[in-house]
CSV table of C-alpha atoms in Angstrom, one decimal:
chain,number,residue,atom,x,y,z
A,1300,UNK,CA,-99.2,11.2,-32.7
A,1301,UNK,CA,-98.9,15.3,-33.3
A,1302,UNK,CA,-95.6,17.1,-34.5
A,1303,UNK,CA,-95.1,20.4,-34.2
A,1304,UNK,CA,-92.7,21.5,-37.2
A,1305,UNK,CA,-92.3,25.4,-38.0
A,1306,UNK,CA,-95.7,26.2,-38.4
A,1307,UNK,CA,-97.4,23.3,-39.7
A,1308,UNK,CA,-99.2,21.1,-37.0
A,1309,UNK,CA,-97.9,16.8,-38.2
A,1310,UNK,CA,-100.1,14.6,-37.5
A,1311,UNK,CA,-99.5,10.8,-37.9
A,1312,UNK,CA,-102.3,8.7,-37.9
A,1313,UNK,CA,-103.6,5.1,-39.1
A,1314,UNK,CA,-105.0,5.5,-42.5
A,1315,UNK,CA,-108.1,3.1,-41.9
A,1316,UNK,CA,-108.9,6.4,-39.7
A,1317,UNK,CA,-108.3,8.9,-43.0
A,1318,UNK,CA,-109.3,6.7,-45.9
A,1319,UNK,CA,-110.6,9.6,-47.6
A,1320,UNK,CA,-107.0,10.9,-48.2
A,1321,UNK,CA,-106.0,7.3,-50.4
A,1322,UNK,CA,-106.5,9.2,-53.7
A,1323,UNK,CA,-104.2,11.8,-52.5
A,1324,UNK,CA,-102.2,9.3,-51.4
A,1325,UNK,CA,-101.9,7.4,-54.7
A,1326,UNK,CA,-101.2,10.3,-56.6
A,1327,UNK,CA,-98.4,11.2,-53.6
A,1328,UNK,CA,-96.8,7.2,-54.2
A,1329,UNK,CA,-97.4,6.9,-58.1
A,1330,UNK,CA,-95.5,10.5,-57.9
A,1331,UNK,CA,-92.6,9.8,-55.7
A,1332,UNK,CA,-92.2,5.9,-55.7
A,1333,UNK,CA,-94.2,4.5,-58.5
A,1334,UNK,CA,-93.7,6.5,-61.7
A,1335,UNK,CA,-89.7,5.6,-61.3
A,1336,UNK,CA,-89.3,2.0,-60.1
A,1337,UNK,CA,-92.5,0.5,-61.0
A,1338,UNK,CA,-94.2,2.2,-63.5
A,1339,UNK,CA,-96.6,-0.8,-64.5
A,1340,UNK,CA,-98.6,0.4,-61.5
A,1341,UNK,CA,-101.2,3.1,-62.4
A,1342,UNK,CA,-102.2,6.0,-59.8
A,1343,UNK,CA,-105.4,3.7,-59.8
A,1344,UNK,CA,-104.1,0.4,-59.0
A,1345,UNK,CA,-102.2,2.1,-56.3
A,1346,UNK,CA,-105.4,3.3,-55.0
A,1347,UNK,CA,-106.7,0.4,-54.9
A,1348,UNK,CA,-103.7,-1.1,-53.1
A,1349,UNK,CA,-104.1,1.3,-50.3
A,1350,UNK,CA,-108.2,0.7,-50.5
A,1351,UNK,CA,-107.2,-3.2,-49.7
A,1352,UNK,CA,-105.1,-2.9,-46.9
A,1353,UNK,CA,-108.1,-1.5,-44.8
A,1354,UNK,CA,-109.9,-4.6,-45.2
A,1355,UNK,CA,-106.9,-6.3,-43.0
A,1356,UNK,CA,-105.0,-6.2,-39.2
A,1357,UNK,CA,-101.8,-6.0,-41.3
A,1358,UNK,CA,-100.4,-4.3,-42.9
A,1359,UNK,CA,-100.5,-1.3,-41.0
A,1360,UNK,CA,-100.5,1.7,-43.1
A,1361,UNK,CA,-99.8,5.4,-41.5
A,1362,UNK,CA,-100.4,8.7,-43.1
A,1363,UNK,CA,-99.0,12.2,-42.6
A,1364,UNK,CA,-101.6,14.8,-42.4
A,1365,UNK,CA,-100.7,18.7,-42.1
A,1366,UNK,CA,-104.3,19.5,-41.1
A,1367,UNK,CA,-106.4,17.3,-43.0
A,1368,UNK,CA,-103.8,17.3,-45.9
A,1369,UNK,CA,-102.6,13.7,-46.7
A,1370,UNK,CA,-99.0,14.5,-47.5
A,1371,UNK,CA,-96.5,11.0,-46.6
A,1372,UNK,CA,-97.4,7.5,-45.8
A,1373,UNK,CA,-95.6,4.4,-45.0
A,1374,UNK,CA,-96.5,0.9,-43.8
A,1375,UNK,CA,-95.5,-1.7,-41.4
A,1376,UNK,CA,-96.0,-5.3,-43.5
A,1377,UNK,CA,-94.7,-8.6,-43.0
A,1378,UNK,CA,-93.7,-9.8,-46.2
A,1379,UNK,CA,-92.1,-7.3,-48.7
A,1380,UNK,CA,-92.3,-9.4,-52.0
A,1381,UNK,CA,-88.5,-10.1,-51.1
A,1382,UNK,CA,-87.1,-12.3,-48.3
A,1383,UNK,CA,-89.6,-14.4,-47.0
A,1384,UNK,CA,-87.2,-14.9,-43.8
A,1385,UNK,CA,-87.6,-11.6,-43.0
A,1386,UNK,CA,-90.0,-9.9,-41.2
A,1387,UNK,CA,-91.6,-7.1,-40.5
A,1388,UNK,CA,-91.1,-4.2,-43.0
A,1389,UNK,CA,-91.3,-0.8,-43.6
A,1390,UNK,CA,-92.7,0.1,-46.6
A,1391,UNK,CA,-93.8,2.8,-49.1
A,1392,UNK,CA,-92.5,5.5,-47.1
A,1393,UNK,CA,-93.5,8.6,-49.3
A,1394,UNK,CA,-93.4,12.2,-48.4
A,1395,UNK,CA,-94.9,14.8,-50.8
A,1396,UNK,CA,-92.5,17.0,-53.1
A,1397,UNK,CA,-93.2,20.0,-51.2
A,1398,UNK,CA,-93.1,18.6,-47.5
A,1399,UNK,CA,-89.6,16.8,-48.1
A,1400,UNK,CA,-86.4,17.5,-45.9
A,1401,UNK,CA,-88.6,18.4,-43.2
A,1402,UNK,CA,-88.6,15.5,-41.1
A,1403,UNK,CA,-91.8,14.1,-42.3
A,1404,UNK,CA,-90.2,10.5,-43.2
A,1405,UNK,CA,-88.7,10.2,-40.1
A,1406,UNK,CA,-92.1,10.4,-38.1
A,1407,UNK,CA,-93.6,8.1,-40.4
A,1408,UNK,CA,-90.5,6.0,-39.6
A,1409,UNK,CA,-90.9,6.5,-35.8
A,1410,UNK,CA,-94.5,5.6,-36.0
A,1411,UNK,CA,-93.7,2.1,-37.4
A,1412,UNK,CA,-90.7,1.2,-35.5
A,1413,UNK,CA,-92.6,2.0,-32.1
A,1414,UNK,CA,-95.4,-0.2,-33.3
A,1415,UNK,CA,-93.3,-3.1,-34.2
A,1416,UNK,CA,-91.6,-3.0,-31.0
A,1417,UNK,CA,-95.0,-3.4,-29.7
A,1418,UNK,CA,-96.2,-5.8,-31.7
A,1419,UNK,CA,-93.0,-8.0,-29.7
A,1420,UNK,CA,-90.2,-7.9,-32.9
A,1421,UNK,CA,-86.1,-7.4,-32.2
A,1422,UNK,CA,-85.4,-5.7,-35.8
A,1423,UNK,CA,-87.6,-4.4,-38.5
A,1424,UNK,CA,-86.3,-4.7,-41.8
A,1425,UNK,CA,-86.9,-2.3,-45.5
A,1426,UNK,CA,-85.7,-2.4,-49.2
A,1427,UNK,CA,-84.9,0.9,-51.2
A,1428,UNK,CA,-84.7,1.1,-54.9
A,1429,UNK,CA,-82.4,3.9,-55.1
A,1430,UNK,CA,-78.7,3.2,-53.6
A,1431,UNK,CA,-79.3,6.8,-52.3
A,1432,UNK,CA,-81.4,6.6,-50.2
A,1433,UNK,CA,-79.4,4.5,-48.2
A,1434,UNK,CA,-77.3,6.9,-46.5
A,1435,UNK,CA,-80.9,8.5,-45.4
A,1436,UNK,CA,-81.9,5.6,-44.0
A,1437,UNK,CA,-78.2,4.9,-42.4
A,1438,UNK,CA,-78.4,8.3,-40.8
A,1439,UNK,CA,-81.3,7.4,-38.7
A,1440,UNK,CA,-79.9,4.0,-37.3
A,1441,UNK,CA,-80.1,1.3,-40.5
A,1442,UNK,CA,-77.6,-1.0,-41.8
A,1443,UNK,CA,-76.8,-2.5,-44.7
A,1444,UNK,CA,-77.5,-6.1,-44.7
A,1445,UNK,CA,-77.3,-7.1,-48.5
A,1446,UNK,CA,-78.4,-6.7,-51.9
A,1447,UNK,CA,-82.0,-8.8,-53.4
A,1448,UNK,CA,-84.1,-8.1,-56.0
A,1449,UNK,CA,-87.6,-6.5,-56.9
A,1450,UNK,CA,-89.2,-6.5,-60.5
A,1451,UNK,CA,-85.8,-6.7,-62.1
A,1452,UNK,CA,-84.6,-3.9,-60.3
A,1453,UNK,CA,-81.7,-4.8,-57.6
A,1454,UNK,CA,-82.7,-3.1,-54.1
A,1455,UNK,CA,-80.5,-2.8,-51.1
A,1456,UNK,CA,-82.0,-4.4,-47.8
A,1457,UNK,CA,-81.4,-2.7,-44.4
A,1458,UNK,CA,-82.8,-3.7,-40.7
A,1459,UNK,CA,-82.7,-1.7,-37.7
A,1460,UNK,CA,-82.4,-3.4,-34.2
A,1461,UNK,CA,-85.5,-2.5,-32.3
């Protein structure tokens, strides 16, 4: 899928067809996700996180690309580490620093919401660290469902009806 935004040129694409953006990518998660809430995982172990899911039909990881720029991912996965009654996900959703408040999540978001839908699921389901974030995610259709825990840290859990 291609986005036009100001003058860049968004394009949202499977990573299995990018995988030579994954170190970008793991420098882009470790930065924006990892560093904070789960710093036990290197910028290498992230990489080779992202490296694995190419081996498999799912998850389904999708990256943003300004050119051939990796800047945002996020993934479509059935089990979360949380809630095993739950399923699907969306994951990881990262944006780089500089591309932020530009819409970029939200056609990551898109991406994986139209594919679970066809995939055949009612709701899709995520977990956020920061209590935040929420309101982002609220803004674009989510609701509040409860409060789990992840690695000792508590995380709120939202769904969306699909």
């Amino acid at each position: 899928m291609i986005y036009q935004k100001k003058r860049m040129m968004i394009k949202i694409d499977l990573l299995k067809n990018h995988s030579h953006t994954i170190p970008m990518l793991a420098k882009i998660w470790h930065e924006g996700i990892g560093k904070i809430w789960m710093p036990e995982i290197s910028v290498e172990e992230s990489r080779t996180l992202y490296e694995e899911e190419l081996q498999q039909d799912m998850p389904l990881t999708y990256v943003a690309l300004d050119g051939n720029i990796p800047i945002g991912s996020c993934t479509l996965e059935l089990d979360a580490g949380i809630r095993s009654d739950l399923k699907p996900w969306l994951g990881d959703l990262v944006v780089a620093t500089k591309y932020q408040k530009q819409g970029i999540g939200k056609m990551l978001i898109d991406v994986a919401v139209e594919k679970a839908k066809a995939l055949g699921f009612k709701k899709l389901y995520l977990f956020t660290f920061d209590p935040a974030i929420t309101e982002y995610y609220q803004r674009l259709g989510w609701k509040k469902i409860g409060m789990d825990e992840l690695k000792l840290h508590p995380v709120t859990v939202m769904e969306k009806d699909l």
